[in-house]
Coordinates of C-alpha atoms in Angstrom, one line a residue:
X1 CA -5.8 4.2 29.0
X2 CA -7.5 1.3 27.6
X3 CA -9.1 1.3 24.0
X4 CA -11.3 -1.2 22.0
X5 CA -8.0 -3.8 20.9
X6 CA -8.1 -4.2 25.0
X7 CA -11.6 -5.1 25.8
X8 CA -12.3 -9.6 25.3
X9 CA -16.1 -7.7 24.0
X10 CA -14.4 -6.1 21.5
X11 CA -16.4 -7.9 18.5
X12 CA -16.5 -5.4 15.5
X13 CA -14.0 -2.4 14.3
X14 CA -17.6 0.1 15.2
X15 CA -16.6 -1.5 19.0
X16 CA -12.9 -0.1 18.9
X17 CA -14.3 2.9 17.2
X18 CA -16.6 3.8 19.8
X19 CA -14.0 2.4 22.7
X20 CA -11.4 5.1 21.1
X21 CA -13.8 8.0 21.0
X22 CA -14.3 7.7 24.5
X23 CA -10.9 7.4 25.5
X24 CA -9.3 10.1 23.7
X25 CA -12.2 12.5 23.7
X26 CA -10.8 15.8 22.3
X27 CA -7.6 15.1 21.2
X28 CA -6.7 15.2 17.3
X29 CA -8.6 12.8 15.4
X30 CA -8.4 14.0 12.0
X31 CA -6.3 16.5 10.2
X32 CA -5.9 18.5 7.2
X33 CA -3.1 19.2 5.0
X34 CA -2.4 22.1 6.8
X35 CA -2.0 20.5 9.9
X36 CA -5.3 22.8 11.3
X37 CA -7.5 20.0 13.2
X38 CA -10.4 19.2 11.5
X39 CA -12.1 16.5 13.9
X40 CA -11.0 15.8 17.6
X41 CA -11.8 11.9 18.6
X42 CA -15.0 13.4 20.1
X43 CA -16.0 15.4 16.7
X44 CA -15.1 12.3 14.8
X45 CA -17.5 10.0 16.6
X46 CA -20.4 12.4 16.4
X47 CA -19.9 13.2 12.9
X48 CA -19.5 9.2 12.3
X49 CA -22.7 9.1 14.1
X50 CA -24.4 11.5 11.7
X51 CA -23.3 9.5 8.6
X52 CA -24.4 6.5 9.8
X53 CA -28.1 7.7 10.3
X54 CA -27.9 9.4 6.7
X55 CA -26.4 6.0 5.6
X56 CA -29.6 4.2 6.8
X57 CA -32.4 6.9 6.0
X58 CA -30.8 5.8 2.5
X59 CA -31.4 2.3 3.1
X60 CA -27.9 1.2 4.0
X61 CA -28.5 -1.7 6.1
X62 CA -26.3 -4.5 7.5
X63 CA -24.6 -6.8 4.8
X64 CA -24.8 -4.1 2.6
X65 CA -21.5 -2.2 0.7
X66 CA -20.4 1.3 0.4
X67 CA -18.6 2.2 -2.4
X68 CA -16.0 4.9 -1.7
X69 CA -14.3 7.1 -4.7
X70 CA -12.4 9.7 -2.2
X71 CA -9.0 11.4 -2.3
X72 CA -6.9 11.0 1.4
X73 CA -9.4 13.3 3.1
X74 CA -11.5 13.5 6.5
X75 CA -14.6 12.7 5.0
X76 CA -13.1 9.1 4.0
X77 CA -12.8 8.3 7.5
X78 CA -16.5 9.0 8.5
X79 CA -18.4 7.8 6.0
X80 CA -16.4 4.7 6.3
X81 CA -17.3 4.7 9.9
X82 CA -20.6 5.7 9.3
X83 CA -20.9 2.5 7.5
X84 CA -19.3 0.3 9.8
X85 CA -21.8 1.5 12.6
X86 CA -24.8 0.6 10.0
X87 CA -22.9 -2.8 10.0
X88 CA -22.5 -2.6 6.0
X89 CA -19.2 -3.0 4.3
X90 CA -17.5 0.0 3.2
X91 CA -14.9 -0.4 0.3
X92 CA -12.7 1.8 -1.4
X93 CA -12.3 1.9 -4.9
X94 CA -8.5 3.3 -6.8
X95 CA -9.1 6.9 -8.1
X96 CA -7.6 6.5 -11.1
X97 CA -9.8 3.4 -12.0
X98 CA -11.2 4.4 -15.9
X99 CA -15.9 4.2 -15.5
X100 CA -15.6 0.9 -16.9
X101 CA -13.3 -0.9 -14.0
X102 CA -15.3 1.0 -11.6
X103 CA -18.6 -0.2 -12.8
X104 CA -16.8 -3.6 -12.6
X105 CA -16.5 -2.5 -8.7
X106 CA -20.1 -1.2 -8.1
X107 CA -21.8 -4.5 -10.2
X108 CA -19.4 -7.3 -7.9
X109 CA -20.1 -5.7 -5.0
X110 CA -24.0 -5.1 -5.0
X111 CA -23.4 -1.7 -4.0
X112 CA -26.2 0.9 -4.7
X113 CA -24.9 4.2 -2.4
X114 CA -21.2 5.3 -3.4
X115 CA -19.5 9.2 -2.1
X116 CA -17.1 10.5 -4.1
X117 CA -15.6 14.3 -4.7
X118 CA -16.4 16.6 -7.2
X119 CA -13.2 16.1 -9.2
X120 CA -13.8 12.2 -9.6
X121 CA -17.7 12.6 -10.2
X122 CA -17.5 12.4 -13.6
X123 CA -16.2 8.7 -13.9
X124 CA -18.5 7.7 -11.2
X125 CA -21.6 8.8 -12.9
X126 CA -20.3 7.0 -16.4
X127 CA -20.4 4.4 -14.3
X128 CA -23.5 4.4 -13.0
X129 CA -24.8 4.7 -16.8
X130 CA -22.6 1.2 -17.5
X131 CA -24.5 -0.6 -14.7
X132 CA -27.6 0.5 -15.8
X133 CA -28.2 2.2 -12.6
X134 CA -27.1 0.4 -10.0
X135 CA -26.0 3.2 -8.1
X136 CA -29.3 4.7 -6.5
X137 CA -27.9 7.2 -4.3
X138 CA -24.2 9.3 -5.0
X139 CA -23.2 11.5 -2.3
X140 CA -20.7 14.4 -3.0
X141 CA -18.3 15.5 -0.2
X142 CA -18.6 19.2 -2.2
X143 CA -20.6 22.0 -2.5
X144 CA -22.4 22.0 -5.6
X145 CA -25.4 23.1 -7.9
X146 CA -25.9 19.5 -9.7
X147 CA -28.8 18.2 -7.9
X148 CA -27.1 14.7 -6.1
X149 CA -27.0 14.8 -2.7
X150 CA -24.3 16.4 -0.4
X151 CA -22.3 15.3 2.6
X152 CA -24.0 18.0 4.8
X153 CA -27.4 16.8 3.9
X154 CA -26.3 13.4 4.8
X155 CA -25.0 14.0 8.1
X156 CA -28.6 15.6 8.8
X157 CA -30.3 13.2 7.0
X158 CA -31.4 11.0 9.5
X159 CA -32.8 10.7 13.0
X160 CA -29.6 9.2 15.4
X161 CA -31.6 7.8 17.7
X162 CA -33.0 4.9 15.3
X163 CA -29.3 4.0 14.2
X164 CA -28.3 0.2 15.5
X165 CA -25.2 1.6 16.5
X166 CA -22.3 -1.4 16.2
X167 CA -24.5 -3.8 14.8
X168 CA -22.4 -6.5 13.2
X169 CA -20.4 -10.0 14.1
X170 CA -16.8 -10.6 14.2
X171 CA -17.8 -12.6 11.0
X172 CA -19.2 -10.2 9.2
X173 CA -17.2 -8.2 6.2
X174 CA -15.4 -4.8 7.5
X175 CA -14.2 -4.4 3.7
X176 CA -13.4 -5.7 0.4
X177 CA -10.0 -5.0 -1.0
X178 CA -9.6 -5.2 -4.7
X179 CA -6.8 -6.5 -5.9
X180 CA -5.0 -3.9 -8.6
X181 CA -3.5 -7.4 -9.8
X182 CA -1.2 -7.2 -12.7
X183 CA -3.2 -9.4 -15.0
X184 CA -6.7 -10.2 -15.6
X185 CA -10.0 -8.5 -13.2
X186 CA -9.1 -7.4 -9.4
X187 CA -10.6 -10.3 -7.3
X188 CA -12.7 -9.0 -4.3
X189 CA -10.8 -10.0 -1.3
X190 CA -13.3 -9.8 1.9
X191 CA -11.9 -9.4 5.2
X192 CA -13.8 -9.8 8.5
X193 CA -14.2 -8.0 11.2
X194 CA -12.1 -11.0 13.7
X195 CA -9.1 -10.5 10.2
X196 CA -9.1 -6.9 10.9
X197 CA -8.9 -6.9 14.9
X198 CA -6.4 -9.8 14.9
X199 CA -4.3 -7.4 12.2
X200 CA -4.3 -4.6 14.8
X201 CA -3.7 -7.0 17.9
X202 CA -0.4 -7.9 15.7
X203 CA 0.6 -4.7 14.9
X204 CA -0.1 -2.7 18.6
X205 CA 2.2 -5.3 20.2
X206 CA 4.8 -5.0 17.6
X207 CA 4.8 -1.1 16.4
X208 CA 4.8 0.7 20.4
X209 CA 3.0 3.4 18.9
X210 CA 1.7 5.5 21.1
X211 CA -2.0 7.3 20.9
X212 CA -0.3 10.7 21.3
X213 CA 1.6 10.0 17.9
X214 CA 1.0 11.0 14.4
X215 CA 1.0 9.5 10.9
X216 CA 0.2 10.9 7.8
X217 CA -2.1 9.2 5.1
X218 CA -1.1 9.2 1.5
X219 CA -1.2 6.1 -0.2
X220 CA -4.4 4.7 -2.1
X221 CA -7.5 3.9 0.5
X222 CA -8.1 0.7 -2.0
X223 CA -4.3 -0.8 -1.0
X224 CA -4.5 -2.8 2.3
X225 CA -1.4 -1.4 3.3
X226 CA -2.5 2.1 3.9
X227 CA -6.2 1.0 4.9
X228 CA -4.4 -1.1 7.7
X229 CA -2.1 1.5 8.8
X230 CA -4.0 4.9 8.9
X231 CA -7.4 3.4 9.3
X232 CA -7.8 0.5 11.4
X233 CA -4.9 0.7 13.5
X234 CA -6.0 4.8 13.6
X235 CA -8.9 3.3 15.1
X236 CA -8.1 1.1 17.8
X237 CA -5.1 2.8 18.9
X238 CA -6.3 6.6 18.9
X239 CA -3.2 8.8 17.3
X240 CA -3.5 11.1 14.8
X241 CA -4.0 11.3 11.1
X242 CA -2.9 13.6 8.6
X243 CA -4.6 13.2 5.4
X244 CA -2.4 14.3 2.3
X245 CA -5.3 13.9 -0.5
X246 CA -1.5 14.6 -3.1
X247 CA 0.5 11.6 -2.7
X248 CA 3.2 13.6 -4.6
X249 CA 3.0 16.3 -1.9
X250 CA 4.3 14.0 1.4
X251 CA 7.8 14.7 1.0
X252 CA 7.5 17.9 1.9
X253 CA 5.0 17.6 4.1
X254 CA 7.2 15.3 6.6
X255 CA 9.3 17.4 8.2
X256 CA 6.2 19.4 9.2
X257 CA 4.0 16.7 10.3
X258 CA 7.1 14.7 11.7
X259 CA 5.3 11.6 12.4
X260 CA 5.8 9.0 15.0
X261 CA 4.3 6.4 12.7
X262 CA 5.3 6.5 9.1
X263 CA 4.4 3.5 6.4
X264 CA 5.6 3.7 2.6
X265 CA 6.6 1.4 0.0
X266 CA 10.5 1.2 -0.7
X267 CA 10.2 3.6 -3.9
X268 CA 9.8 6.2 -1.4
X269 CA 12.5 5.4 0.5
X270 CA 14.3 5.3 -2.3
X271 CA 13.9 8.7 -3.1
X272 CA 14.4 10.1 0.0
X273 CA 17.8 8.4 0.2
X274 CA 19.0 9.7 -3.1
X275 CA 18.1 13.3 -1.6
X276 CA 19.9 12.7 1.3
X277 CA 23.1 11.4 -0.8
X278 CA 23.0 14.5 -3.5
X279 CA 23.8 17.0 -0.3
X280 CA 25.8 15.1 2.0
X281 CA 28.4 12.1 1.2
X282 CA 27.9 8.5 3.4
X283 CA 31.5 9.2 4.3
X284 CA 30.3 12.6 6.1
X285 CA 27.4 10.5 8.0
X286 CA 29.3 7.6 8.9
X287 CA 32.0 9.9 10.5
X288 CA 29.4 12.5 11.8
X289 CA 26.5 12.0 14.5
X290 CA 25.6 15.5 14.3
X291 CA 25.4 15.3 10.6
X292 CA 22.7 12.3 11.2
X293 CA 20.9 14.2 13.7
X294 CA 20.7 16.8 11.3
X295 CA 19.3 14.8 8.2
X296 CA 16.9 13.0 10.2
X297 CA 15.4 16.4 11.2
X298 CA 15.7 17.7 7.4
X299 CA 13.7 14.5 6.3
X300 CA 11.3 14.8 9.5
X301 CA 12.2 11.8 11.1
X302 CA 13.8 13.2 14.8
X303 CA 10.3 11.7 16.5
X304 CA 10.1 8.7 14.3
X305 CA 9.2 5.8 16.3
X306 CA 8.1 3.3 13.8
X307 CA 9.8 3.5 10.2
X308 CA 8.1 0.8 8.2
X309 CA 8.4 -0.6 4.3
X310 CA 6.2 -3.3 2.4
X311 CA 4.5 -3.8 -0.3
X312 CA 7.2 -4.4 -2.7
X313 CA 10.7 -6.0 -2.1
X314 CA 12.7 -2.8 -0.6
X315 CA 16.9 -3.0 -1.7
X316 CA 18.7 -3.8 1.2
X317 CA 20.7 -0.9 0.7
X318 CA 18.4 1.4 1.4
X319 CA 17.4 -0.5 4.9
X320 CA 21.1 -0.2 5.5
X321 CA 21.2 3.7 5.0
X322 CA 18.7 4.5 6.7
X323 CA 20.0 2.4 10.1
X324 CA 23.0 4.5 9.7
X325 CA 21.5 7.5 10.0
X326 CA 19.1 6.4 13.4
X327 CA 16.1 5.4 10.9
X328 CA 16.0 1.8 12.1
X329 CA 13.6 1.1 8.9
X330 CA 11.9 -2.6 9.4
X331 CA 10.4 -4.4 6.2
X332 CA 6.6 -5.8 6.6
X333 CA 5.4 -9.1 4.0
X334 CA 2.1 -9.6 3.8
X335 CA -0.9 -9.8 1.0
X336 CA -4.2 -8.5 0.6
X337 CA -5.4 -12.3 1.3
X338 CA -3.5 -12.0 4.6
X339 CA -5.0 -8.7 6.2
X340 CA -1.6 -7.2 4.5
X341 CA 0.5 -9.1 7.3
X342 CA 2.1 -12.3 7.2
X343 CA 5.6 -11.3 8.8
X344 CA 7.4 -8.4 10.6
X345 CA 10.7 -7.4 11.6
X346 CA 11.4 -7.0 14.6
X347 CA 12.6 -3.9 16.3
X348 CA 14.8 -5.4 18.4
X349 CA 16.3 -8.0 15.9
X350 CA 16.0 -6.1 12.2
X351 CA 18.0 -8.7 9.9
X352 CA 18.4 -6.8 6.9
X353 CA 17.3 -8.9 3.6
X354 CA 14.4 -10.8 5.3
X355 CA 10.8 -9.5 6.3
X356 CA 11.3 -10.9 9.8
X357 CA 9.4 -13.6 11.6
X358 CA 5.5 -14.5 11.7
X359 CA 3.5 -12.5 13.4
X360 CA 1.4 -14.0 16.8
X361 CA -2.1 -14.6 14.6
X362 CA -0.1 -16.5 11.3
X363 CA 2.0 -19.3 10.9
X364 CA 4.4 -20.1 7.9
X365 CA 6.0 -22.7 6.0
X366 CA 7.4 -23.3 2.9
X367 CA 6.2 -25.7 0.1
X368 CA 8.1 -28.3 -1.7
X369 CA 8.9 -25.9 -4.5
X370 CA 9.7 -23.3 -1.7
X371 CA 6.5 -21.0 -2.0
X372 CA 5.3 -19.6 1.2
X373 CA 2.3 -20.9 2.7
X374 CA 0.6 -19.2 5.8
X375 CA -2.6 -20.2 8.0
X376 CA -3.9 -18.0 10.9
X377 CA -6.4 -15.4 11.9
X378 CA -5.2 -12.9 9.2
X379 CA -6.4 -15.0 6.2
X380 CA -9.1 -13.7 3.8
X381 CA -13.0 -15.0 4.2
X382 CA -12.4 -15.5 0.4
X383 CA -12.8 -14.0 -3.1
X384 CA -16.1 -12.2 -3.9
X385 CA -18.3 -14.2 -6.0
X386 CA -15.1 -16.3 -6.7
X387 CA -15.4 -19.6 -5.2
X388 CA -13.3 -21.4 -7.8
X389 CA -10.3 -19.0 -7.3
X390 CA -10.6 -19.0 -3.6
X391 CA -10.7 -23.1 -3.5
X392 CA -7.1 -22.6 -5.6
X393 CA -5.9 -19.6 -3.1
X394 CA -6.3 -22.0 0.1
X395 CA -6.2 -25.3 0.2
X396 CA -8.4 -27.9 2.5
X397 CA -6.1 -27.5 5.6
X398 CA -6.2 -23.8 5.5
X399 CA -2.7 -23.0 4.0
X400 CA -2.9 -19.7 1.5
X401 CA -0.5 -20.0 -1.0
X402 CA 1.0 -17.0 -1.5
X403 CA 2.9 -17.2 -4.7
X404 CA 5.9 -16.2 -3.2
X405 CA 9.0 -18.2 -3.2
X406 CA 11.3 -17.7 0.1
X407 CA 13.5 -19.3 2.6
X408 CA 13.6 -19.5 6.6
X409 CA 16.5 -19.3 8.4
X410 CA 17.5 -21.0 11.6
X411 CA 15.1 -18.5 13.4
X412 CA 12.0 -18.6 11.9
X413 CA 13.4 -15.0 9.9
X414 CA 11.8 -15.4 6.2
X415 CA 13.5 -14.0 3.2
X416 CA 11.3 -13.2 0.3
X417 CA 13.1 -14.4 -3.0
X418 CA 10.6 -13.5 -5.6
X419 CA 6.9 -14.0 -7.4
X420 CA 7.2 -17.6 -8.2
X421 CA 5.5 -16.8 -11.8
X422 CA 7.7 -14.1 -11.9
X423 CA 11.1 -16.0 -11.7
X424 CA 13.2 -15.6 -14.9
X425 CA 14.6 -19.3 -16.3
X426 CA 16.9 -18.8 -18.5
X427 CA 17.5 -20.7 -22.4
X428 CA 20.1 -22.4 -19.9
X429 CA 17.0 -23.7 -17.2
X430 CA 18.6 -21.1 -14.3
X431 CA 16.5 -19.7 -12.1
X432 CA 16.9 -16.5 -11.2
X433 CA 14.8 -13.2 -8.9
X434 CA 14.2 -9.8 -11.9
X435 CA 13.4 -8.1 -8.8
X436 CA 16.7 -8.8 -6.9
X437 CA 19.1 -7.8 -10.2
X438 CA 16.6 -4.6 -10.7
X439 CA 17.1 -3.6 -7.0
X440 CA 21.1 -3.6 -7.7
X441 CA 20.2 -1.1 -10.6
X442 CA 18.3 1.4 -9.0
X443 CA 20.5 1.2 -6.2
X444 CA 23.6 1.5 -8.2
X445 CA 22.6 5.0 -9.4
X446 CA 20.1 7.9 -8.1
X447 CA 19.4 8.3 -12.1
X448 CA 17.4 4.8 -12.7
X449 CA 13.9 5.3 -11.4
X450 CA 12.6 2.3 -13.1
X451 CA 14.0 -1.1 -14.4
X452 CA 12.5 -4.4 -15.7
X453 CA 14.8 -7.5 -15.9
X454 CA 14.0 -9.3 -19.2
X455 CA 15.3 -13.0 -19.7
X456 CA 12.7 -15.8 -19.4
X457 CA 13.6 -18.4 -22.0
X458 CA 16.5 -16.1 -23.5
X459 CA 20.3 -16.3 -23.4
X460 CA 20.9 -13.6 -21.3
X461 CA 19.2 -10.7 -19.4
X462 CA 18.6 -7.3 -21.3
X463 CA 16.7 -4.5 -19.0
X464 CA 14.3 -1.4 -19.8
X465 CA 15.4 1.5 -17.8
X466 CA 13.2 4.9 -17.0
X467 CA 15.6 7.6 -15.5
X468 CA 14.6 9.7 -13.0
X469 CA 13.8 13.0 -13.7
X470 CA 15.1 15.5 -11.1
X471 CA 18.3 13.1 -11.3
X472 CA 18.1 13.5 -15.0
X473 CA 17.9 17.5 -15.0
X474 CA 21.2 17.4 -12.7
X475 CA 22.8 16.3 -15.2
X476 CA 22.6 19.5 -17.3
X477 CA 22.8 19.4 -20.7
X478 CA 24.3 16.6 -21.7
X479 CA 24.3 14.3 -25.0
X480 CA 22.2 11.2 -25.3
X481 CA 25.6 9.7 -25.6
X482 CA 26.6 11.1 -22.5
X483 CA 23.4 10.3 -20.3
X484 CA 23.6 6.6 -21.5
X485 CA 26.9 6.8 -20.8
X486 CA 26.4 7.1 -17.1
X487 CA 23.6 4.7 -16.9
X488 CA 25.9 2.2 -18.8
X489 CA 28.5 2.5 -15.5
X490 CA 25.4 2.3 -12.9
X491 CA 24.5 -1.1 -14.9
X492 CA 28.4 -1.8 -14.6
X493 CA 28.4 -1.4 -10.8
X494 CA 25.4 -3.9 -10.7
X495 CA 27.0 -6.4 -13.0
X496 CA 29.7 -6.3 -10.3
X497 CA 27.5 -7.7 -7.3
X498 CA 25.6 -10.0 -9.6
X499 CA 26.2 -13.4 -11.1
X500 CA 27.7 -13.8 -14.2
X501 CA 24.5 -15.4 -15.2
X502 CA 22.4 -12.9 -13.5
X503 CA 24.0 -9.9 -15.1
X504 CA 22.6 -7.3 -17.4
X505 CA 23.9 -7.7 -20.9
X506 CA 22.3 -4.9 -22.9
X507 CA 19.7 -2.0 -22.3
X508 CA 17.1 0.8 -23.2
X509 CA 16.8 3.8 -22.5
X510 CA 13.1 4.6 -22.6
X511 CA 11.5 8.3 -22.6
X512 CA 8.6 7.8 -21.0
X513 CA 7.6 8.4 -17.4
X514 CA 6.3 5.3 -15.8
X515 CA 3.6 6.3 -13.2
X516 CA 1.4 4.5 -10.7
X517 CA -1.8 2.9 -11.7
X518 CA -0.3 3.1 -15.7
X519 CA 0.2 0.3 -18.2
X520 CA 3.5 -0.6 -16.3
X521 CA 2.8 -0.5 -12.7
X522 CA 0.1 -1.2 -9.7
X523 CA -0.9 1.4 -7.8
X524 CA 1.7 0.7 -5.9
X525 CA 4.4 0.8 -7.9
X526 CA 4.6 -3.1 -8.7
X527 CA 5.9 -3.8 -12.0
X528 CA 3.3 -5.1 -14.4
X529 CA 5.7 -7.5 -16.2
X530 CA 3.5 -9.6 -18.9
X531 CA 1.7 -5.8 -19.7
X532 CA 5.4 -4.3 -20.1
X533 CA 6.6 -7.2 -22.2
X534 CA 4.0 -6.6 -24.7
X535 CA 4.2 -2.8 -24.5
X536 CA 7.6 -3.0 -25.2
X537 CA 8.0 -6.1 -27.3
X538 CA 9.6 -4.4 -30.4
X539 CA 12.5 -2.9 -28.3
X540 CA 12.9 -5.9 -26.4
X541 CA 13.5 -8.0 -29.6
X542 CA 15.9 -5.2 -30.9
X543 CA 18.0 -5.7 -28.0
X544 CA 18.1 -9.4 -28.6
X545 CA 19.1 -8.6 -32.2
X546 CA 21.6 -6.7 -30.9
X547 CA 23.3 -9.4 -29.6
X548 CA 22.9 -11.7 -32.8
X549 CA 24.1 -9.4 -35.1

């Protein structure tokens, strides 16, 4: 069975599209929450089809952009495909994005025709007021009585036969990713259509994934990571998607979906391995296959054959938990810049602590200082309306400077140490990784959720903590003296695998719940440091008093 990653005229992601469609005909496409079928391959390209002649009788033309405001859902799919047959650019925009950062979105990308759901309407139109009405056309995915146009009027909207279906150059943008960034405006990274196919030629050779398989889509459309993973790759390859439009509801919906293909950052992980651990001991598993067998089947993981993490630095200790259990869990690196790729592990050579070697379309090196520079097919076309920023991001011979500070072993393997703005040097001048002393925090107890290393410029490191709460409630009633009791010997098992110079000298305990897309973290759960350190200022000084006193 061939599809559109193994045809040389493969030019555009509407070319794999249609190449898919026509290879898989009426098997699963698209799926609900459910798990009932809502578009076989064939039902997805007609309705794609549809879209794309609404699209046009709306004046969406080629160069144009789509903005999209959608939960995890089918219609997400098809009016992004819709686009891509116009040859616009469809982009995806964070749902919990307040009208003003959105109307930021709209106003740098030109874009005049946005579809959204009811529940996120609201924002979208305050948006459109902030712009002035830039938005000409919203289209709602819901029934409704309001007067804007709905998705079945779209998809009848216009005559097929006049849509230039496919229209487009390698060169020309698929998407523009907008970097949640934990400082300043999101910079619009554009990625072309030859980014996006390399990205997939990568990722089919290295994954196995078969067209038969499933995944389930959860995370954010705006991150590259899940646009990537249950989009494009969807796309080329032909396996099915569940959409989960409740991030907080895929847990439980693994071990009825039990993917083939599943992609989540490490605080996922995370929590599924704390589950794991509060019903059955690592001395049980290591001395048990069966109990293995049986906790890869509670989590839904007995047809897993691609476990993958990325988009944050993942404790090794959860890598190593899950390989004892048969979960041979790989870590990805990669940036928005980069497609979302740079490196993979490799399934047949995982080294735990590194993010494996470059993949076929990049190549890597470090920098003098030891940041990690990368050149290839995957880079960026550059910054929206951001040539001054892109000039800094990649220099004249191509090299994208990633910000990261790592190190190569013999092999080509690279290690990831840490954001090189984000290194702590201590009043003493040592250098030192926040993220690699909070991993041995949260890993050192199921009851830290959250932690952020505190030390630039000061004598030692002091740390905000945010427990968990199921592992909180277990606890019972217990005293504040207690609880911070038992955090104080999680923080005295870190202490234990950590320099003396790296170690954790005083804490806070702080009461509230630190969600994604908040004041302290991206939408993907990257700590927003120079945000939190201002938040928090007053208890970080107190802590520092502490010590004087």
């Amino acid at each position: 069975m061939t599809t559109i990653a193994d045809r040389p005229s493969t030019q555009t992601l509407a070319d794999a599209f249609l190449s898919t469609v026509e290879a898989r005909g009426d098997a699963p496409a698209l799926l609900d929450a459910d798990l009932t079928v809502a578009l076989s391959w064939r039902g997805y390209g007609e309705q794609a089809r549809r879209a794309a002649a609404g699209l046009r009788a709306l004046g969406l033309r080629r160069g144009d952009t789509l903005g999209l405001l959608l939960s995890n859902r089918p219609e997400f799919h098809v009016a992004d495909v819709g686009a891509l047959l116009v040859g616009a650019t469809p982009f995806s925009m964070y749902n919990t994005s307040s009208p003003e950062q959105l109307a930021h979105l709209v106003t740098d990308a030109g874009c005049r025709i946005a579809v959204t759901e009811a529940g996120l309407l609201p924002r979208l139109l305050a948006a459109r007021e902030i712009t002035g009405g830039l938005l000409e056309h919203v289209i709602v995915v819901d029934d409704g009585d309001d007067g804007l146009l709905r998705w079945p009027e779209l998809l009848t909207g216009g005559d097929e036969l006049t849509v230039d279906v496919a229209a487009g150059a390698a060169e020309d943008l698929a998407t523009i990713i907008y970097t949640s960034g934990t400082t300043g405006p999101p910079k619009g990274v554009q990625l072309t259509h030859a980014n996006v196919l390399a990205m997939v030629g990568d990722v089919r050779g290295l994954l196995g994934v078969a067209p038969e398989g499933r995944a389930i889509s959860y995370l954010p459309m705006a991150h590259v990571a899940e646009r990537t993973a249950t989009h494009y790759l969807h796309m080329a390859v032909g396996f099915g998607v569940v959409c989960c439009p409740r991030p907080g509801d895929v847990a439980d919906l693994l071990p009825r979906v039990r993917p083939d293909f599943f992609f989540s950052p490490p605080r996922l992980w995370e929590k599924l391995r704390a589950g794991v651990l509060a019903r059955v001991s690592a001395e049980q598993l290591a001395e048990s296959e069966q109990a293995c067998v049986d906790t890869r089947w509670a989590l839904g993981f007995d047809r897993l054959q691609a476990a993958i993490t990325g988009a944050a630095p993942c404790p090794p200790a959860v890598i190593e938990f899950f390989h004892s259990i048969g979960v041979p869990l790989r870590e990805v690196y990669g940036l928005s810049e980069t497609t979302g790729l740079i490196s993979f592990s490799r399934a047949d050579d995982i080294r735990v602590g590194t993010v494996g070697p470059p993949v076929p379309s990049m190549e890597v090196r470090l920098g003098d200082d030891g940041e990690v520079l990368a050149r290839g097919a995957l880079v960026m076309g550059g910054y929206r309306n951001m040539p001054e920023q892109t000039a800094e991001m990649i220099d004249a011979d191509g090299w994208l400077h990633t910000g990261d500070i790592g190190a190569l072993d013999g092999d080509g393997h690279l290690r990831i140490v840490d954001r090189k703005k984000e290194l702590i040097i201590n009043a003493s001048g040592k250098n030192m990784s926040p993220a690699n002393i909070e991993a041995r925090l949260k890993e050192a107890s199921p009851l830290i959720d959250q932690a952020c290393v505190i030390g630039d410029a000061r004598p030692y490191n002091v740390a905000l903590i945010v427990l968990d709460g199921e592992a909180a409630a277990a606890l019972g009633e217990v005293s504040e003296e207690d609880r911070r009791a038992e955090v104080q010997r999680a923080v005295d098992a870190a202490n234990a695998k950590l320099a003396r110079v790296e170690q954790i000298k005083r804490f806070a305990l702080l009461t509230e719940e630190w969600l994604p897309d908040s004041d302290e973290l991206t939408p993907t759960m990257k700590l927003k440091r120079k945000p939190i350190a201002q938040k928090y200022a007053e208890q970080i000084e107190e802590l520092y008093a502490e010590g004087r006193s």
